[in-house]
Amino acid sequence: MVSLVKLNRWILSASAALLAAGLASCAPSAPPTAPGGSPATGGGGTISITGAGATAPNTLYQRWFSEYRTVKPDVQISYQSIGSGAGVNQFLAQTVDFGASDDPMKESDVAKFPKDRGTLVQIPTTGIFLVFAYNLEGVKGLKLSREAYCGIADGTIKTWNDPKIAKDNPGVKLPSTPLTFVVRSDGSGTTAVFTNHLSKACPNWKAGAGKSIEWPTGQGAKGNEGVTAQIKQTPGGIGYVEFAYARENNLEMATLQNKAGDFVEPSPDAAAKALEGQKPDANFVIKVPDPAGKGAYPIVSLTYALLYGNYPAPKGSTLRDLFTWTQKEGGTAAKKQGFITLPPELQKQVIAKLDTLEEK
């Protein structure tokens, strides 16, 4: 009897061990991680690319990366819309394959670039423009002079029927209700673009310019997504967001007065006028904080992808092909999404720069 009990126990132990081994062999395993902080390949030979950063071009990037997958089914691109400041930090920490920022890299950040990754490659991908989106029942086609939108941003205009707003909107019934200015609470290239414009356009602006500032007034929200949502749910709210977000969410957008004195409705064509004739520097930086051209929309910028000079194979060639494709084939999507395509000569220079990416 004792021998039979031992035999049964041995059979049960052996069966349990075989079952555990079988389950372990079926469990998913993490793909190998390559230098640069993300998996080199996923199951079935998929090449996984990760990026993070600017929220302003996010809608276009998601469209581009989805369309690229139809061209290269083996490439999986994951982009996190977390803000330019956080994107630059992740890029410098090598936890992503590429970063994205509406504000070009500062010298202090360039100094932190990992030396074993070659030379920093910073390329513009598209042009963006910022609007004053607002939520005011019954009011469409609002016009804001420079004096008016400067007053909104610095907090000296507190109600919607302020004379500085009313004078350019005759016949419009502006309420006496409080005005709520919505701003970015996170480190943001969009904020850098916006505050660089205010620094040039607003004589009384004292808060400076950059990804993060001490706002003299305003209610904070994270990302273009957060600011858009906050405006939508705040009667009397107004804030700065990228054009595509306001259009996609059916928000009203103000017509702004530019440096030439023209009142210009926000549109890709008007925004493109701000970039006409502008020459990039060696790092592809074009800054037009307050464009002087007649009919030019006043708050316009390029947005940038941040790349390492070298990658483990096959990431270098994959990223080179991806961003070359966005310039050669992504123009239709960019226009449909409300972004500005790069001028042809600048596109050629960007593609030539992408050819310098190396694989090691």
Short mmCIF file of C-alpha atoms in Angstrom, two decimals:
data_model
loop_
_atom_site.label_atom_id
_atom_site.label_comp_id
_atom_site.label_asym_id
_atom_site.label_seq_id
_atom_site.Cartn_x
_atom_site.Cartn_y
_atom_site.Cartn_z
CA MET A 1 0.00 0.00 0.00
CA VAL A 2 2.82 2.39 0.92
CA SER A 3 4.56 1.72 -2.39
CA LEU A 4 1.33 2.41 -4.28
CA VAL A 5 0.86 5.75 -2.49
CA LYS A 6 4.45 6.77 -3.33
CA LEU A 7 3.93 5.78 -6.94
CA ASN A 8 0.77 7.91 -7.17
CA ARG A 9 2.57 10.89 -5.61
CA TRP A 10 5.44 10.53 -8.09
CA ILE A 11 2.98 10.44 -11.02
CA LEU A 12 1.22 13.59 -9.76
CA SER A 13 4.53 15.46 -9.28
CA ALA A 14 5.75 14.50 -12.73
CA SER A 15 2.44 15.59 -14.32
CA ALA A 16 2.58 18.98 -12.56
CA ALA A 17 6.12 19.56 -13.74
CA LEU A 18 5.21 18.73 -17.34
CA LEU A 19 2.16 21.05 -17.17
CA ALA A 20 4.25 23.95 -15.83
CA ALA A 21 6.84 23.44 -18.55
CA GLY A 22 4.11 23.43 -21.20
CA LEU A 23 2.57 26.67 -19.88
CA ALA A 24 5.96 28.39 -19.76
CA SER A 25 6.64 27.51 -23.37
CA CYS A 26 3.31 29.10 -24.41
CA ALA A 27 3.84 32.34 -22.46
CA PRO A 28 4.76 35.45 -24.52
CA SER A 29 8.35 36.65 -24.20
CA ALA A 30 9.52 40.25 -24.40
CA PRO A 31 11.28 41.10 -27.67
CA PRO A 32 14.98 41.93 -27.45
CA THR A 33 15.69 45.54 -26.61
CA ALA A 34 18.12 47.43 -28.81
CA PRO A 35 20.10 50.54 -27.85
CA GLY A 36 17.76 53.50 -28.08
CA GLY A 37 15.32 52.19 -25.52
CA SER A 38 12.74 50.24 -27.53
CA PRO A 39 12.38 46.73 -28.93
CA ALA A 40 14.33 46.11 -32.12
CA THR A 41 11.73 43.72 -33.49
CA GLY A 42 8.46 42.28 -32.36
CA GLY A 43 6.82 38.98 -33.22
CA GLY A 44 6.88 37.96 -36.86
CA GLY A 45 9.80 40.25 -37.70
CA THR A 46 7.98 43.49 -36.92
CA ILE A 47 10.26 46.51 -36.57
CA SER A 48 9.07 48.55 -33.59
CA ILE A 49 9.76 52.31 -33.60
CA THR A 50 8.86 54.55 -30.66
CA GLY A 51 8.63 58.32 -30.50
CA ALA A 52 7.36 60.92 -28.06
CA GLY A 53 6.93 64.66 -27.75
CA ALA A 54 5.00 67.55 -29.25
CA THR A 55 1.21 67.43 -29.07
CA ALA A 56 0.66 70.04 -31.81
CA PRO A 57 1.51 67.71 -34.76
CA ASN A 58 0.07 64.59 -33.10
CA THR A 59 -3.02 64.30 -35.30
CA LEU A 60 -0.85 64.45 -38.42
CA TYR A 61 1.77 62.06 -37.04
CA GLN A 62 -0.88 59.48 -36.17
CA ARG A 63 -2.28 59.79 -39.71
CA TRP A 64 1.18 59.51 -41.28
CA PHE A 65 2.24 56.54 -39.22
CA SER A 66 -1.01 54.71 -39.90
CA GLU A 67 -0.68 55.30 -43.66
CA TYR A 68 2.98 54.27 -43.61
CA ARG A 69 1.97 50.93 -42.08
CA THR A 70 0.02 50.20 -45.28
CA VAL A 71 3.24 50.76 -47.24
CA LYS A 72 5.51 48.89 -44.83
CA PRO A 73 3.36 46.40 -42.89
CA ASP A 74 6.38 45.15 -40.94
CA VAL A 75 6.95 48.58 -39.30
CA GLN A 76 5.01 49.39 -36.13
CA ILE A 77 5.30 53.03 -34.98
CA SER A 78 4.13 54.13 -31.54
CA TYR A 79 4.05 57.88 -30.88
CA GLN A 80 3.20 59.36 -27.46
CA SER A 81 1.75 62.88 -27.48
CA ILE A 82 3.24 64.08 -24.17
CA GLY A 83 4.48 67.60 -24.91
CA SER A 84 7.72 68.92 -26.35
CA GLY A 85 9.50 69.25 -23.01
CA ALA A 86 8.85 65.65 -22.01
CA GLY A 87 9.68 64.48 -25.52
CA VAL A 88 13.08 66.16 -25.46
CA ASN A 89 13.80 64.62 -22.06
CA GLN A 90 12.90 61.12 -23.25
CA PHE A 91 14.97 61.59 -26.40
CA LEU A 92 18.04 62.65 -24.41
CA ALA A 93 17.50 59.73 -22.03
CA GLN A 94 17.38 57.36 -25.07
CA THR A 95 14.09 55.81 -24.02
CA VAL A 96 12.58 56.47 -27.47
CA ASP A 97 13.86 56.20 -31.03
CA PHE A 98 12.93 59.76 -31.92
CA GLY A 99 11.71 62.87 -30.14
CA ALA A 100 9.47 65.68 -31.35
CA SER A 101 9.36 69.34 -30.42
CA ASP A 102 7.74 72.52 -31.69
CA ASP A 103 10.65 74.41 -30.14
CA PRO A 104 14.12 73.73 -31.60
CA MET A 105 16.69 72.14 -29.28
CA LYS A 106 18.39 74.64 -26.96
CA GLU A 107 22.18 74.64 -26.60
CA SER A 108 21.77 73.46 -23.02
CA ASP A 109 19.89 70.39 -24.28
CA VAL A 110 22.26 69.78 -27.19
CA ALA A 111 25.08 69.62 -24.63
CA LYS A 112 23.31 66.60 -23.06
CA PHE A 113 23.07 64.69 -26.33
CA PRO A 114 24.64 61.21 -25.91
CA LYS A 115 28.06 61.29 -27.57
CA ASP A 116 27.97 57.64 -28.62
CA ARG A 117 24.90 58.31 -30.81
CA GLY A 118 26.78 60.39 -33.38
CA THR A 119 25.56 63.87 -34.29
CA LEU A 120 22.10 65.18 -33.42
CA VAL A 121 19.80 65.29 -36.45
CA GLN A 122 17.01 67.86 -36.11
CA ILE A 123 14.64 68.10 -39.06
CA PRO A 124 11.42 70.05 -39.60
CA THR A 125 8.50 67.81 -40.53
CA THR A 126 5.66 70.28 -41.12
CA GLY A 127 4.46 73.78 -40.28
CA ILE A 128 1.96 74.52 -37.51
CA PHE A 129 -0.05 77.58 -36.53
CA LEU A 130 -1.79 78.47 -33.30
CA VAL A 131 -5.25 79.90 -32.89
CA PHE A 132 -7.26 81.59 -30.18
CA ALA A 133 -10.08 79.06 -29.83
CA TYR A 134 -13.06 80.20 -27.78
CA ASN A 135 -16.38 79.11 -26.30
CA LEU A 136 -18.87 81.96 -26.33
CA GLU A 137 -22.47 81.15 -27.13
CA GLY A 138 -23.91 83.02 -30.07
CA VAL A 139 -20.61 84.68 -31.03
CA LYS A 140 -18.99 83.72 -34.33
CA GLY A 141 -16.33 85.45 -36.39
CA LEU A 142 -14.75 87.17 -33.39
CA LYS A 143 -11.99 89.63 -34.28
CA LEU A 144 -9.11 90.25 -31.90
CA SER A 145 -6.72 93.13 -32.40
CA ARG A 146 -3.17 92.77 -31.14
CA GLU A 147 -4.07 95.02 -28.23
CA ALA A 148 -7.04 92.75 -27.42
CA TYR A 149 -5.30 89.38 -27.53
CA CYS A 150 -2.27 90.76 -25.70
CA GLY A 151 -4.65 91.95 -22.97
CA ILE A 152 -6.27 88.52 -22.77
CA ALA A 153 -2.88 86.84 -22.37
CA ASP A 154 -1.53 89.24 -19.74
CA GLY A 155 -4.76 89.28 -17.74
CA THR A 156 -5.64 92.97 -18.13
CA ILE A 157 -8.78 92.04 -20.09
CA LYS A 158 -11.10 90.22 -17.72
CA THR A 159 -14.57 90.31 -19.33
CA TRP A 160 -15.86 89.61 -22.81
CA ASN A 161 -17.39 93.06 -23.30
CA ASP A 162 -14.11 94.85 -22.64
CA PRO A 163 -13.87 97.92 -24.92
CA LYS A 164 -10.66 96.58 -26.51
CA ILE A 165 -12.59 93.57 -27.79
CA ALA A 166 -15.85 95.39 -28.51
CA LYS A 167 -14.36 98.06 -30.76
CA ASP A 168 -13.43 95.58 -33.51
CA ASN A 169 -16.69 93.64 -33.25
CA PRO A 170 -19.47 96.19 -33.90
CA GLY A 171 -22.95 94.73 -33.75
CA VAL A 172 -21.79 91.63 -31.86
CA LYS A 173 -23.51 91.11 -28.50
CA LEU A 174 -20.60 90.49 -26.18
CA PRO A 175 -21.61 89.46 -22.65
CA SER A 176 -20.26 91.02 -19.48
CA THR A 177 -19.32 87.55 -18.21
CA PRO A 178 -15.78 86.74 -17.04
CA LEU A 179 -13.24 85.62 -19.60
CA THR A 180 -11.31 82.43 -18.73
CA PHE A 181 -7.92 82.15 -20.41
CA VAL A 182 -6.76 78.52 -20.76
CA VAL A 183 -3.00 77.85 -20.94
CA ARG A 184 -0.67 74.88 -21.05
CA SER A 185 0.37 73.50 -17.67
CA ASP A 186 3.10 71.22 -19.06
CA GLY A 187 6.43 71.96 -20.72
CA SER A 188 5.30 72.78 -24.23
CA GLY A 189 6.80 73.76 -27.55
CA THR A 190 3.39 75.21 -28.39
CA THR A 191 3.80 77.53 -25.41
CA ALA A 192 7.28 78.46 -26.63
CA VAL A 193 5.88 79.40 -30.06
CA PHE A 194 3.00 81.33 -28.49
CA THR A 195 5.09 83.24 -25.93
CA ASN A 196 7.80 84.05 -28.48
CA HIS A 197 5.06 85.73 -30.49
CA LEU A 198 3.70 87.59 -27.45
CA SER A 199 7.22 88.81 -26.63
CA LYS A 200 7.39 90.47 -30.07
CA ALA A 201 3.78 91.56 -30.53
CA CYS A 202 2.82 92.76 -27.04
CA PRO A 203 4.68 95.81 -25.65
CA ASN A 204 3.50 95.12 -22.08
CA TRP A 205 4.30 91.40 -22.04
CA LYS A 206 6.67 90.74 -19.12
CA ALA A 207 6.41 86.97 -18.54
CA GLY A 208 9.11 86.02 -21.05
CA ALA A 209 9.12 83.14 -23.51
CA GLY A 210 9.78 79.43 -23.34
CA LYS A 211 8.27 75.97 -22.96
CA SER A 212 7.20 76.81 -19.40
CA ILE A 213 6.58 80.28 -17.95
CA GLU A 214 4.91 81.87 -14.93
CA TRP A 215 1.60 82.94 -16.44
CA PRO A 216 0.18 86.25 -15.19
CA THR A 217 -3.31 84.75 -15.56
CA GLY A 218 -4.96 81.60 -16.79
CA GLN A 219 -6.27 78.13 -16.05
CA GLY A 220 -3.86 75.31 -16.84
CA ALA A 221 -4.44 72.12 -18.85
CA LYS A 222 -2.07 69.48 -20.21
CA GLY A 223 -1.34 69.21 -23.90
CA ASN A 224 -3.20 70.63 -26.87
CA GLU A 225 -5.73 67.90 -26.10
CA GLY A 226 -6.27 69.16 -22.56
CA VAL A 227 -6.52 72.83 -23.49
CA THR A 228 -9.03 72.01 -26.23
CA ALA A 229 -11.16 69.97 -23.81
CA GLN A 230 -11.00 72.70 -21.16
CA ILE A 231 -12.19 75.36 -23.61
CA LYS A 232 -15.06 73.13 -24.77
CA GLN A 233 -16.34 72.63 -21.24
CA THR A 234 -15.81 76.22 -20.05
CA PRO A 235 -18.43 78.79 -21.16
CA GLY A 236 -16.47 82.00 -21.70
CA GLY A 237 -13.24 80.09 -22.18
CA ILE A 238 -10.52 81.04 -24.66
CA GLY A 239 -7.05 79.62 -25.16
CA TYR A 240 -4.24 78.88 -27.60
CA VAL A 241 -4.20 75.56 -29.44
CA GLU A 242 -2.92 74.20 -32.73
CA PHE A 243 -5.39 74.82 -35.58
CA ALA A 244 -6.12 71.13 -36.26
CA TYR A 245 -7.33 70.57 -32.69
CA ALA A 246 -9.74 73.51 -32.83
CA ARG A 247 -11.09 72.49 -36.22
CA GLU A 248 -11.47 68.82 -35.29
CA ASN A 249 -13.40 69.79 -32.14
CA ASN A 250 -15.60 72.38 -33.89
CA LEU A 251 -14.34 75.24 -31.74
CA GLU A 252 -14.75 78.82 -32.89
CA MET A 253 -11.48 80.52 -33.80
CA ALA A 254 -10.75 84.23 -33.65
CA THR A 255 -9.52 86.27 -36.60
CA LEU A 256 -6.26 87.92 -35.48
CA GLN A 257 -4.62 91.20 -36.41
CA ASN A 258 -1.10 90.75 -37.77
CA LYS A 259 1.93 93.03 -37.76
CA ALA A 260 0.83 94.68 -41.03
CA GLY A 261 -2.49 95.58 -39.41
CA ASP A 262 -4.55 93.05 -41.39
CA PHE A 263 -7.20 90.91 -39.68
CA VAL A 264 -6.40 87.39 -40.88
CA GLU A 265 -8.59 84.32 -40.52
CA PRO A 266 -6.64 81.20 -39.49
CA SER A 267 -6.02 78.92 -42.47
CA PRO A 268 -3.11 76.87 -43.81
CA ASP A 269 -2.73 79.23 -46.79
CA ALA A 270 -2.52 82.33 -44.59
CA ALA A 271 -0.10 80.56 -42.26
CA ALA A 272 2.11 79.48 -45.18
CA LYS A 273 2.56 83.15 -46.10
CA ALA A 274 4.44 83.65 -42.84
CA LEU A 275 7.13 81.21 -44.03
CA GLU A 276 7.53 82.60 -47.55
CA GLY A 277 11.09 83.64 -48.32
CA GLN A 278 12.44 82.42 -44.96
CA LYS A 279 15.80 80.61 -45.01
CA PRO A 280 16.65 77.95 -42.43
CA ASP A 281 19.92 77.98 -40.50
CA ALA A 282 22.33 75.01 -40.36
CA ASN A 283 20.00 73.22 -37.91
CA PHE A 284 16.91 73.83 -40.10
CA VAL A 285 15.58 76.40 -37.67
CA ILE A 286 13.21 79.02 -39.07
CA LYS A 287 11.76 81.44 -36.56
CA VAL A 288 9.09 83.96 -37.53
CA PRO A 289 7.72 85.08 -34.15
CA ASP A 290 5.88 88.04 -35.71
CA PRO A 291 5.74 87.81 -39.53
CA ALA A 292 5.54 91.11 -41.36
CA GLY A 293 4.02 89.92 -44.65
CA LYS A 294 0.68 91.27 -45.76
CA GLY A 295 -2.04 88.68 -45.24
CA ALA A 296 0.29 86.46 -43.19
CA TYR A 297 -1.22 84.72 -40.18
CA PRO A 298 0.73 85.90 -37.11
CA ILE A 299 1.45 82.78 -34.95
CA VAL A 300 3.31 80.23 -37.08
CA SER A 301 6.19 77.81 -36.57
CA LEU A 302 7.86 74.68 -37.87
CA THR A 303 7.76 71.55 -35.74
CA TYR A 304 10.75 69.21 -35.53
CA ALA A 305 11.68 65.54 -35.30
CA LEU A 306 14.78 64.75 -33.23
CA LEU A 307 16.92 61.83 -34.38
CA TYR A 308 20.20 60.20 -33.36
CA GLY A 309 23.09 60.16 -35.80
CA ASN A 310 23.38 56.38 -35.57
CA TYR A 311 21.10 53.45 -34.78
CA PRO A 312 21.33 49.69 -34.52
CA ALA A 313 20.11 47.96 -37.69
CA PRO A 314 17.44 48.06 -38.99
CA LYS A 315 16.23 51.17 -37.15
CA GLY A 316 18.43 53.71 -38.92
CA SER A 317 17.29 52.71 -42.40
CA THR A 318 13.69 52.40 -41.18
CA LEU A 319 13.61 55.92 -39.72
CA ARG A 320 15.35 57.32 -42.79
CA ASP A 321 12.74 55.73 -45.04
CA LEU A 322 9.84 56.75 -42.77
CA PHE A 323 10.64 60.46 -42.58
CA THR A 324 11.65 60.58 -46.25
CA TRP A 325 8.23 59.11 -47.06
CA THR A 326 6.48 61.80 -44.97
CA GLN A 327 8.10 64.47 -47.14
CA LYS A 328 7.58 62.79 -50.48
CA GLU A 329 4.17 61.21 -49.93
CA GLY A 330 2.68 62.86 -46.84
CA GLY A 331 1.71 66.21 -48.31
CA THR A 332 -1.89 65.28 -49.09
CA ALA A 333 -2.51 64.11 -45.53
CA ALA A 334 -0.84 67.23 -44.14
CA LYS A 335 -3.09 69.53 -46.14
CA LYS A 336 -6.23 67.58 -45.21
CA GLN A 337 -5.27 67.75 -41.54
CA GLY A 338 -4.70 71.52 -41.71
CA PHE A 339 -0.90 71.62 -41.53
CA ILE A 340 1.65 73.44 -43.70
CA THR A 341 3.79 71.40 -46.08
CA LEU A 342 7.45 72.34 -46.25
CA PRO A 343 8.63 74.31 -49.29
CA PRO A 344 10.13 72.01 -51.99
CA GLU A 345 13.70 73.25 -51.50
CA LEU A 346 13.51 72.69 -47.75
CA GLN A 347 12.09 69.21 -48.35
CA LYS A 348 15.13 68.36 -50.48
CA GLN A 349 17.48 69.56 -47.75
CA VAL A 350 15.64 67.51 -45.11
CA ILE A 351 15.79 64.35 -47.25
CA ALA A 352 19.52 64.89 -47.84
CA LYS A 353 20.04 65.22 -44.07
CA LEU A 354 18.13 61.99 -43.45
CA ASP A 355 20.58 60.21 -45.75
CA THR A 356 23.31 60.86 -43.16
CA LEU A 357 21.69 58.51 -40.60
CA GLU A 358 23.99 55.57 -39.94
CA GLU A 359 23.51 52.02 -38.71
CA LYS A 360 25.97 50.32 -36.38
#
